[in-house]
PDB file of N, CA, C and O in Angstrom:
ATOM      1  N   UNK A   1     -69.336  15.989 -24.268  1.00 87.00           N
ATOM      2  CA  UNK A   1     -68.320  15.931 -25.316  1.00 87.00           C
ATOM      3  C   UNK A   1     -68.056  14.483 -25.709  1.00 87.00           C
ATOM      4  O   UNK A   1     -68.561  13.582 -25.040  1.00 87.00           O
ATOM      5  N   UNK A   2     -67.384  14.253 -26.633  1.00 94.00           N
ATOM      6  CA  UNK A   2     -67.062  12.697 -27.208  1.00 94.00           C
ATOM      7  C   UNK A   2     -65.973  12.177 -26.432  1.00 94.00           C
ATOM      8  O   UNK A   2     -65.833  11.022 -26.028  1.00 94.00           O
ATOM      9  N   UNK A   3     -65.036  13.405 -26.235  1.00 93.00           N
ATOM     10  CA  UNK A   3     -64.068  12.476 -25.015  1.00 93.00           C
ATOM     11  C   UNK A   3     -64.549  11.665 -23.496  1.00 93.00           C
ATOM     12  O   UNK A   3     -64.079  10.783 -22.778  1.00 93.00           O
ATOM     13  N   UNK A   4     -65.685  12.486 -23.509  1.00 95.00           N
ATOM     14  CA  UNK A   4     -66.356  12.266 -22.308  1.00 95.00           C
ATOM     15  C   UNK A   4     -67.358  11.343 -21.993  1.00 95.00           C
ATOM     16  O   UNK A   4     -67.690  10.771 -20.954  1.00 95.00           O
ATOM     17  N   UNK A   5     -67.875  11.339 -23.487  1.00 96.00           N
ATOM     18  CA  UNK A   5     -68.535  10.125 -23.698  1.00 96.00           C
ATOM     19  C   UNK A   5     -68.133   8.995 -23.954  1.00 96.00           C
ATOM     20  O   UNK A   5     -68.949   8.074 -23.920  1.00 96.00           O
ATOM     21  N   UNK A   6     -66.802   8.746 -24.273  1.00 96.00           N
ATOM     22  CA  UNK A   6     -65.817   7.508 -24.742  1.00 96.00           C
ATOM     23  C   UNK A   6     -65.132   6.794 -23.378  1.00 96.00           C
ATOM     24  O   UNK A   6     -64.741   5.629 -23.292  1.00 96.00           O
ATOM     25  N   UNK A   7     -65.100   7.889 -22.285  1.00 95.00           N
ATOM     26  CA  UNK A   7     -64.572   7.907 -21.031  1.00 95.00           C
ATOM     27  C   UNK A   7     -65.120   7.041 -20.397  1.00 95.00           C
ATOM     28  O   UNK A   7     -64.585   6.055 -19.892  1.00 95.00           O
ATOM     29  N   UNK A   8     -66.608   7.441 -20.366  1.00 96.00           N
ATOM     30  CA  UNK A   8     -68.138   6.913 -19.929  1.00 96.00           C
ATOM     31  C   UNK A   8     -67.690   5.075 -20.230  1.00 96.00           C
ATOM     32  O   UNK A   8     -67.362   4.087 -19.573  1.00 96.00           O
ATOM     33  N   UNK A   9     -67.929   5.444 -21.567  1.00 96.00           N
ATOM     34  CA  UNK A   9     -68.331   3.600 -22.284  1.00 96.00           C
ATOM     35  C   UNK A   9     -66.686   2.775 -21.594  1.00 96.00           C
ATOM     36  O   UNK A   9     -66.606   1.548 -21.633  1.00 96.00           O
ATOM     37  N   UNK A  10     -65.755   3.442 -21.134  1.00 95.00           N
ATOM     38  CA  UNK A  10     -64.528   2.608 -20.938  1.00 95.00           C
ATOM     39  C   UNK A  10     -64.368   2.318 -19.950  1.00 95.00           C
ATOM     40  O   UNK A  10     -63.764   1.300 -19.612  1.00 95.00           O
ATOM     41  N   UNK A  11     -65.125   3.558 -18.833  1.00 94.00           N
ATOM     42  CA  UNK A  11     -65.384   2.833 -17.360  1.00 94.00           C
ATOM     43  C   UNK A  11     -66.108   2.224 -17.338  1.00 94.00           C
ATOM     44  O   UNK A  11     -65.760   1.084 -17.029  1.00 94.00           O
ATOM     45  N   UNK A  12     -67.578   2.409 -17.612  1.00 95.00           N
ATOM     46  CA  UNK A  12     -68.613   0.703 -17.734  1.00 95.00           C
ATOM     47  C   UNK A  12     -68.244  -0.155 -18.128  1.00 95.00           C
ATOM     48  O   UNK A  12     -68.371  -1.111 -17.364  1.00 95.00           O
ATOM     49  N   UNK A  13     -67.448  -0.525 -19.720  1.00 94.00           N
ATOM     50  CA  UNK A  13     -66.639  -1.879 -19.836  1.00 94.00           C
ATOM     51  C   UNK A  13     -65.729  -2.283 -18.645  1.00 94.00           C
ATOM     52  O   UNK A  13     -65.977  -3.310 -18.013  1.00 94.00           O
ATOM     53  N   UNK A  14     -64.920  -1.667 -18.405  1.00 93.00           N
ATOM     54  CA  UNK A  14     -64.020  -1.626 -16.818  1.00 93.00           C
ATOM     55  C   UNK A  14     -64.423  -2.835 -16.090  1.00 93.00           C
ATOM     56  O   UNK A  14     -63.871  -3.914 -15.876  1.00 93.00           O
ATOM     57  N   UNK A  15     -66.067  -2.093 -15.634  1.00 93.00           N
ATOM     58  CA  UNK A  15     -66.150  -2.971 -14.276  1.00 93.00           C
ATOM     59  C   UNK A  15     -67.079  -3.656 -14.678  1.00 93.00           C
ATOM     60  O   UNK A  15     -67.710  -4.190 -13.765  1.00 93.00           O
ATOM     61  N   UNK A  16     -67.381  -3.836 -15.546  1.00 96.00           N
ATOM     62  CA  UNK A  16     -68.727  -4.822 -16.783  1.00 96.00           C
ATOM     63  C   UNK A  16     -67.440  -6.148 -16.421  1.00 96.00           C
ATOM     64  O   UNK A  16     -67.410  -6.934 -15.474  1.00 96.00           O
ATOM     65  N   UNK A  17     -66.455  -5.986 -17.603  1.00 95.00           N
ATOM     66  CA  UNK A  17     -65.875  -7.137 -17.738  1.00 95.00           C
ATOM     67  C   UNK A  17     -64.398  -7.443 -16.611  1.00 95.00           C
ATOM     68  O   UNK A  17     -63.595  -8.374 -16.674  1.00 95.00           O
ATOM     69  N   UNK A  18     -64.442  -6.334 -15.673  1.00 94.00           N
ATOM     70  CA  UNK A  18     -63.448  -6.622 -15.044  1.00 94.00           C
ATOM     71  C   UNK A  18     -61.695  -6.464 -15.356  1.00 94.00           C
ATOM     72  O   UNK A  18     -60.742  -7.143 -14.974  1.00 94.00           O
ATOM     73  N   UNK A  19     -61.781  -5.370 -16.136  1.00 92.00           N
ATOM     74  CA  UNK A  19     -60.932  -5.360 -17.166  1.00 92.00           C
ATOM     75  C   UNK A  19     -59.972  -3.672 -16.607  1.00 92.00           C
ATOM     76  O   UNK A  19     -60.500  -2.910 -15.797  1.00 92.00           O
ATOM     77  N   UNK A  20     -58.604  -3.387 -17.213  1.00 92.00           N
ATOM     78  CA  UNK A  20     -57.928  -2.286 -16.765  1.00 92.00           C
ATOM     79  C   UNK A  20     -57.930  -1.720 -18.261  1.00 92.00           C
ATOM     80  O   UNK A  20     -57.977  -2.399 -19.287  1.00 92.00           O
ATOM     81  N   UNK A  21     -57.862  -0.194 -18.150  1.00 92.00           N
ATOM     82  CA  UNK A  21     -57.626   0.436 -19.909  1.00 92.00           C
ATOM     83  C   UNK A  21     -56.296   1.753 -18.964  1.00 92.00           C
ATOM     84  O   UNK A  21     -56.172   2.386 -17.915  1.00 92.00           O
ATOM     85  N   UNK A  22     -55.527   1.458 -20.406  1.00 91.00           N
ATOM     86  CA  UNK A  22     -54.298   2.098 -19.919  1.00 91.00           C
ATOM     87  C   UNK A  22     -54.217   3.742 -20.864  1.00 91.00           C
ATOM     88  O   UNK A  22     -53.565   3.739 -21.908  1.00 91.00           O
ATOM     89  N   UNK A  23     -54.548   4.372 -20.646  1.00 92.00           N
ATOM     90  CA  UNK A  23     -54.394   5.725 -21.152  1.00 92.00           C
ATOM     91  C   UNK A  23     -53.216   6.622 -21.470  1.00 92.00           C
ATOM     92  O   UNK A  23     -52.494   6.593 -20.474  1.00 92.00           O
ATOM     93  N   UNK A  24     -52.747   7.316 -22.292  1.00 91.00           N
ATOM     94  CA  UNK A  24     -52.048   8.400 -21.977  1.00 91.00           C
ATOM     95  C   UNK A  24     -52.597   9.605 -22.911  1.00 91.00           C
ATOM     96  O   UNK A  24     -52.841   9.528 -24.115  1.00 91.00           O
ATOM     97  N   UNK A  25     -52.745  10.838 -21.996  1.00 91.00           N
ATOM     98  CA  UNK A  25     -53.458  12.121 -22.146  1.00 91.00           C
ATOM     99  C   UNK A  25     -52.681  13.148 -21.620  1.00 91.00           C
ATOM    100  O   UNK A  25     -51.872  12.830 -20.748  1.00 91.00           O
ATOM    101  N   UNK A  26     -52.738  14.046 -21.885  1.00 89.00           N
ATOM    102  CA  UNK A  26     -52.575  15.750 -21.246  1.00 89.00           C
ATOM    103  C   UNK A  26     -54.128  16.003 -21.198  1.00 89.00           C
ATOM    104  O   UNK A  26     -54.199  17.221 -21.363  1.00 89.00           O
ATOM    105  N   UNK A  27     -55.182  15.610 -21.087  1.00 93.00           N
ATOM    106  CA  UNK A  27     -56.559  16.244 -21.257  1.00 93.00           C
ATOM    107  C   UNK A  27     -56.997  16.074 -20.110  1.00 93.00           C
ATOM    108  O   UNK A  27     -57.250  14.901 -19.836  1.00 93.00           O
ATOM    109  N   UNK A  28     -57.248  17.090 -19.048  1.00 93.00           N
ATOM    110  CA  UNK A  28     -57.561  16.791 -17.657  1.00 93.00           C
ATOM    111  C   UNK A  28     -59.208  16.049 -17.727  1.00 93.00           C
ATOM    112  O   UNK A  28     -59.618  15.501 -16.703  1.00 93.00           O
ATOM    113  N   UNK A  29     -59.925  16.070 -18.744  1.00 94.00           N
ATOM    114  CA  UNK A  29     -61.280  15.734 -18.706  1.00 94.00           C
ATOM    115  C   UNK A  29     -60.662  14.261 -18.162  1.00 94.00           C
ATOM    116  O   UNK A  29     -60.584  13.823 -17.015  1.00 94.00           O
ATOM    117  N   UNK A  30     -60.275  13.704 -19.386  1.00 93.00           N
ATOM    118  CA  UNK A  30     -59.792  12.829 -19.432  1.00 93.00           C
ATOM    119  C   UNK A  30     -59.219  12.020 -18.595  1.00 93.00           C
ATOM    120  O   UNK A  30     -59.545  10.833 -18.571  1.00 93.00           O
ATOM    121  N   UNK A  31     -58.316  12.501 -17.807  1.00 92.00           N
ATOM    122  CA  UNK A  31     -57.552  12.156 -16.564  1.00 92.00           C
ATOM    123  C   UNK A  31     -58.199  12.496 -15.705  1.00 92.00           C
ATOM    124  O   UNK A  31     -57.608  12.182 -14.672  1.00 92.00           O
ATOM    125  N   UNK A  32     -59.287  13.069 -15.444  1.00 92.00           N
ATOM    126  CA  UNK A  32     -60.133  12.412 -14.391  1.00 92.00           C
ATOM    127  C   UNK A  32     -61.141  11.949 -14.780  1.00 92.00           C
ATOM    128  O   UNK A  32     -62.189  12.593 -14.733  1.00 92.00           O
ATOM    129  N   UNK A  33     -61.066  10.657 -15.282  1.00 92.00           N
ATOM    130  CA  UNK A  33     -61.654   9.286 -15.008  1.00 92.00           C
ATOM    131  C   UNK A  33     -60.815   8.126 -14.393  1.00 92.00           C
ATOM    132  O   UNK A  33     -61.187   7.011 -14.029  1.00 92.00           O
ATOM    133  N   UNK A  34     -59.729   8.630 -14.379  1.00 92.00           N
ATOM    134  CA  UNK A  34     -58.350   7.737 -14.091  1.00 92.00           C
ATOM    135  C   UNK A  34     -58.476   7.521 -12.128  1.00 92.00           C
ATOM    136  O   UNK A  34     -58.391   8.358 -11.228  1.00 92.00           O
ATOM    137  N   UNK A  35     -58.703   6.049 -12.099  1.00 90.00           N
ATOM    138  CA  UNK A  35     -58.596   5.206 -10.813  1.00 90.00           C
ATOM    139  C   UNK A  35     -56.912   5.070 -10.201  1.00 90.00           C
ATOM    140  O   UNK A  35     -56.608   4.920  -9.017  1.00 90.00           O
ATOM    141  N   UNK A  36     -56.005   5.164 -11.314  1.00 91.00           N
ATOM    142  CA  UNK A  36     -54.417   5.696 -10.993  1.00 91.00           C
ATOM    143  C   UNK A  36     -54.213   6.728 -12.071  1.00 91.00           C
ATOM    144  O   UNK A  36     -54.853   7.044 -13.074  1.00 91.00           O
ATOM    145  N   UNK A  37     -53.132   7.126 -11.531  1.00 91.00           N
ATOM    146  CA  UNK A  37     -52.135   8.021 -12.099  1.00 91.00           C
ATOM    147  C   UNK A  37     -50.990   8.173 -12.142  1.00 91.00           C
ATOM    148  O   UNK A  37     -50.541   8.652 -11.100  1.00 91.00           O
ATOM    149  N   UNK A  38     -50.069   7.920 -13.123  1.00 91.00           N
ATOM    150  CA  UNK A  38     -48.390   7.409 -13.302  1.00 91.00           C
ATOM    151  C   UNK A  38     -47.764   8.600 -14.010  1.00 91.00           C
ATOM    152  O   UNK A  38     -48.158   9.069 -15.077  1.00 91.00           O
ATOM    153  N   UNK A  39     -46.955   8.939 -13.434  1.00 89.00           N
ATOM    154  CA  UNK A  39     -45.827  10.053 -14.619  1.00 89.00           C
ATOM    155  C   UNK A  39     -44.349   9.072 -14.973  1.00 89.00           C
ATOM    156  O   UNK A  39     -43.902   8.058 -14.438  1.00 89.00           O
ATOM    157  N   UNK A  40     -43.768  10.093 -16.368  1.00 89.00           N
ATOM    158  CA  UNK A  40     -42.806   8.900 -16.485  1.00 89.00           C
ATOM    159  C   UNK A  40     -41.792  10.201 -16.477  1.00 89.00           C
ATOM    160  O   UNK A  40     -41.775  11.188 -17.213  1.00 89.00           O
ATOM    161  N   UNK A  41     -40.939   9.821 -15.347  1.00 91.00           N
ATOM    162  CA  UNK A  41     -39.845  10.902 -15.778  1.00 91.00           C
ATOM    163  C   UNK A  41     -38.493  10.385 -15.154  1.00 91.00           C
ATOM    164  O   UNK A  41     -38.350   9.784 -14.089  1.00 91.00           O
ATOM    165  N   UNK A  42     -37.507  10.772 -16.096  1.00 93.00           N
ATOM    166  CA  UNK A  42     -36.139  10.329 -16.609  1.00 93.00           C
ATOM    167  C   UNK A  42     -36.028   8.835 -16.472  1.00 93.00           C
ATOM    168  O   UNK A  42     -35.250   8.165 -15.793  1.00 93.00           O
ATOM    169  N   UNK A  43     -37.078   8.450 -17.351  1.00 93.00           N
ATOM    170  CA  UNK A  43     -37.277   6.849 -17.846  1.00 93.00           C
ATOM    171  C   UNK A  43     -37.987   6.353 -16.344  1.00 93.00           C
ATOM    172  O   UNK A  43     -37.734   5.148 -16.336  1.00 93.00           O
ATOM    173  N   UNK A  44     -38.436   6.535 -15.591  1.00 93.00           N
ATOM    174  CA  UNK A  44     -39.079   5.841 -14.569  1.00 93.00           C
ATOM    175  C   UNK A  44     -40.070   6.309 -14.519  1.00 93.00           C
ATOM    176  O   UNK A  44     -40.242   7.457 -14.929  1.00 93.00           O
ATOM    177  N   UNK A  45     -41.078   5.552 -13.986  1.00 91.00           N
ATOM    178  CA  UNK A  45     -42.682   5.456 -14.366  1.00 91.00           C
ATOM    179  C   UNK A  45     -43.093   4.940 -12.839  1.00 91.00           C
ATOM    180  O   UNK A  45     -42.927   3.849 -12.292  1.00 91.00           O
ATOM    181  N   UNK A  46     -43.605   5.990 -12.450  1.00 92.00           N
ATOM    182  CA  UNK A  46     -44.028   6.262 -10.580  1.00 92.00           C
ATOM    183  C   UNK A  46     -45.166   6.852 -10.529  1.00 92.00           C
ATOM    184  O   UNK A  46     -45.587   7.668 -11.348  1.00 92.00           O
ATOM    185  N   UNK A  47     -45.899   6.324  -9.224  1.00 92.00           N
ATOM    186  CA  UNK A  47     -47.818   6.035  -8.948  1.00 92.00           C
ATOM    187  C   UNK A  47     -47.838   7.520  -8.337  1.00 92.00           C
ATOM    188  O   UNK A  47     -47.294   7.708  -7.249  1.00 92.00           O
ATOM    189  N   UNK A  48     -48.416   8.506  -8.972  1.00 91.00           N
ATOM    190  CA  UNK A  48     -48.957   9.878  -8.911  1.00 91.00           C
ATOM    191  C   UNK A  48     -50.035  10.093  -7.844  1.00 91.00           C
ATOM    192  O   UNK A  48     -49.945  10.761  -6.813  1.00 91.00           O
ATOM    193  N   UNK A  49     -51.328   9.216  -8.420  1.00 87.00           N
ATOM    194  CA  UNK A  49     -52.138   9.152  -7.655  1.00 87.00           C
ATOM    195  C   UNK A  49     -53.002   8.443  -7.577  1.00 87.00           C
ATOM    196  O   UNK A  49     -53.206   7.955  -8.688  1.00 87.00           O
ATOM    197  N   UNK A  50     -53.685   8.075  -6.840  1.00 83.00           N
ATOM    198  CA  UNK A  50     -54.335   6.408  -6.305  1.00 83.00           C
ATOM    199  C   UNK A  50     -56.052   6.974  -6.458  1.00 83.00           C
ATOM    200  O   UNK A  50     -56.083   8.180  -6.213  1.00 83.00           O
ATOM    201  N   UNK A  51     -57.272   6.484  -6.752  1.00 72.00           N
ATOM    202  CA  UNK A  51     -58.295   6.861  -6.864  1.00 72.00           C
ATOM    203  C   UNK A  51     -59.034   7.441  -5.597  1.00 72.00           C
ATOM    204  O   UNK A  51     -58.978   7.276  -4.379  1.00 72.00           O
ATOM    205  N   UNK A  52     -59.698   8.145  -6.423  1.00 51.00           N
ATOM    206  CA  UNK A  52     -60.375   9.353  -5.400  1.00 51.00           C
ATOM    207  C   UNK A  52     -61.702   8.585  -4.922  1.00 51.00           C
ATOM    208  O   UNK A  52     -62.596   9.151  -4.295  1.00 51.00           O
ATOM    209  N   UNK A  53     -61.725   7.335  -5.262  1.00 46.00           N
ATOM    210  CA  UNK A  53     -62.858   6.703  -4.858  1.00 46.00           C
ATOM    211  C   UNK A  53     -62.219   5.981  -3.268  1.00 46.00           C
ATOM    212  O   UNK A  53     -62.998   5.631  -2.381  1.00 46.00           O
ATOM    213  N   UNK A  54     -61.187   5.895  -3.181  1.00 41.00           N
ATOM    214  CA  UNK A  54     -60.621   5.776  -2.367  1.00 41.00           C
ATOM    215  C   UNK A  54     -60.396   6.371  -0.812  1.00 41.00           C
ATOM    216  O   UNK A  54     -59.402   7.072  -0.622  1.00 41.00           O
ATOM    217  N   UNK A  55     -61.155   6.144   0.106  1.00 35.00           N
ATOM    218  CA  UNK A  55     -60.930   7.171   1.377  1.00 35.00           C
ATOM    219  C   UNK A  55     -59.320   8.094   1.665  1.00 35.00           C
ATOM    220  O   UNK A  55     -59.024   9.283   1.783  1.00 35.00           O
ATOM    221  N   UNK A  56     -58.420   6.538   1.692  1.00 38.00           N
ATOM    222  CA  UNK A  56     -57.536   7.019   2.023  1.00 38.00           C
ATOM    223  C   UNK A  56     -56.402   7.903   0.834  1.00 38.00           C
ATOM    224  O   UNK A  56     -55.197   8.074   1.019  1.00 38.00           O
ATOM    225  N   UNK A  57     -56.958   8.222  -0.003  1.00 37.00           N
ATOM    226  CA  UNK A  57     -56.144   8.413  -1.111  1.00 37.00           C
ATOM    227  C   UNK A  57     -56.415   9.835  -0.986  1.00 37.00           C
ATOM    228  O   UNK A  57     -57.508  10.394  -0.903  1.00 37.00           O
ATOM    229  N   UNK A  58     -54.862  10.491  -0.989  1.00 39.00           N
ATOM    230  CA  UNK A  58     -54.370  12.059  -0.636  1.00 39.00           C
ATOM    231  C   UNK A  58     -54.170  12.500  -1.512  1.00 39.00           C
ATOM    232  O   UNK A  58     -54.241  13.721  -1.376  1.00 39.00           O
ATOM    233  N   UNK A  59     -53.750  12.010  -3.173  1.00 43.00           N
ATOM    234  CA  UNK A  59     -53.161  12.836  -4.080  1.00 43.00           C
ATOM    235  C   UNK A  59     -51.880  13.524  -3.772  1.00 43.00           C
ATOM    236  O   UNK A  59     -51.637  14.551  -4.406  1.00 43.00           O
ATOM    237  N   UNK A  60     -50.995  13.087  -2.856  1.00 43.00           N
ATOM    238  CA  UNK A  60     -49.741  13.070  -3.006  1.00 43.00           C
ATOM    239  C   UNK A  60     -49.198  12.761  -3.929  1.00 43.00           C
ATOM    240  O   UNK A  60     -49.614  11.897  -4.701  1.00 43.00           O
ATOM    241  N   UNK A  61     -47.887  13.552  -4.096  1.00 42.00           N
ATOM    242  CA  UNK A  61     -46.791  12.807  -5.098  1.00 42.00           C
ATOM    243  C   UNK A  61     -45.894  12.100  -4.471  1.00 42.00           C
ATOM    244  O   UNK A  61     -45.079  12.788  -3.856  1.00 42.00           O
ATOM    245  N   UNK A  62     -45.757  11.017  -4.409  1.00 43.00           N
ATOM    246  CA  UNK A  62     -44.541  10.286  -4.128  1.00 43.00           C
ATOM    247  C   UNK A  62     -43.561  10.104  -5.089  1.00 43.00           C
ATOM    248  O   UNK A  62     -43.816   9.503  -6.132  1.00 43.00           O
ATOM    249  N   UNK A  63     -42.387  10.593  -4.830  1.00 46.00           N
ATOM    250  CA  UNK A  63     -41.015  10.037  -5.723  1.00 46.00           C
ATOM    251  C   UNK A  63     -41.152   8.933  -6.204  1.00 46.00           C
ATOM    252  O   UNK A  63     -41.494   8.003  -5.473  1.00 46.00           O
ATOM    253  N   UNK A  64     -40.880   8.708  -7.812  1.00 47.00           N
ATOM    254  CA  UNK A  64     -40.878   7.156  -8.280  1.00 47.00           C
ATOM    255  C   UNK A  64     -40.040   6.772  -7.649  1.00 47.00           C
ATOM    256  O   UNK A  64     -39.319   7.441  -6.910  1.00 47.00           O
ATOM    257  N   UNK A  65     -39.998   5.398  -7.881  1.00 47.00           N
ATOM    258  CA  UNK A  65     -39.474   4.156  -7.347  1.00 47.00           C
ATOM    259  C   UNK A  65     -38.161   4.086  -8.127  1.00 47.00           C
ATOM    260  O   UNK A  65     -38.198   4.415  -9.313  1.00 47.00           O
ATOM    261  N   UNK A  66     -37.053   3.708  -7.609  1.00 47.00           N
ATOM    262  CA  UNK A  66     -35.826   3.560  -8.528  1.00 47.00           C
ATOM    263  C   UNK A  66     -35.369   2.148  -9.253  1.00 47.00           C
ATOM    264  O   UNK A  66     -34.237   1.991  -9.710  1.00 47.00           O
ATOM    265  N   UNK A  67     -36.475   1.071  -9.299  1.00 43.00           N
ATOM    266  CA  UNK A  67     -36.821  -0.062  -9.746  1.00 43.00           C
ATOM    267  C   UNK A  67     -36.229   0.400 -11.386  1.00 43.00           C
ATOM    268  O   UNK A  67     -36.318  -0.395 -12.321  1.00 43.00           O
TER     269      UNK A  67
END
């Protein structure tokens, strides 16, 4: 698909130039290409989930932060 292919070219730029791309989607294709994952709720914006490239990374939800 083109989302999937756009996904493609944004992770190779990524780690080509060393660079972060900040997304927002409801499209699970989509969201998994995502190395994090943030929800924003009642104005706070808290780390969902940490990359699956990651050993230790559970895909827990942790409560945002009250920062």
């Amino acid at each position: 698909t083109t989302a999937r292919q756009v996904c493609e070219l944004l992770r190779a730029l990524c780690a080509q130039e060393g660079m972060a791309v900040l997304v927002a989607t409801h499209d699970p294709l989509v969201e998994s290409f995502a190395t994090e994952r943030y929800a924003l709720a009642g104005g706070v914006l808290g780390l969902v989930s940490a990359s699956s490239l990651e050993p230790e990374a559970t895909g827990d939800t942790p409560a945002p932060s009250s920062r």
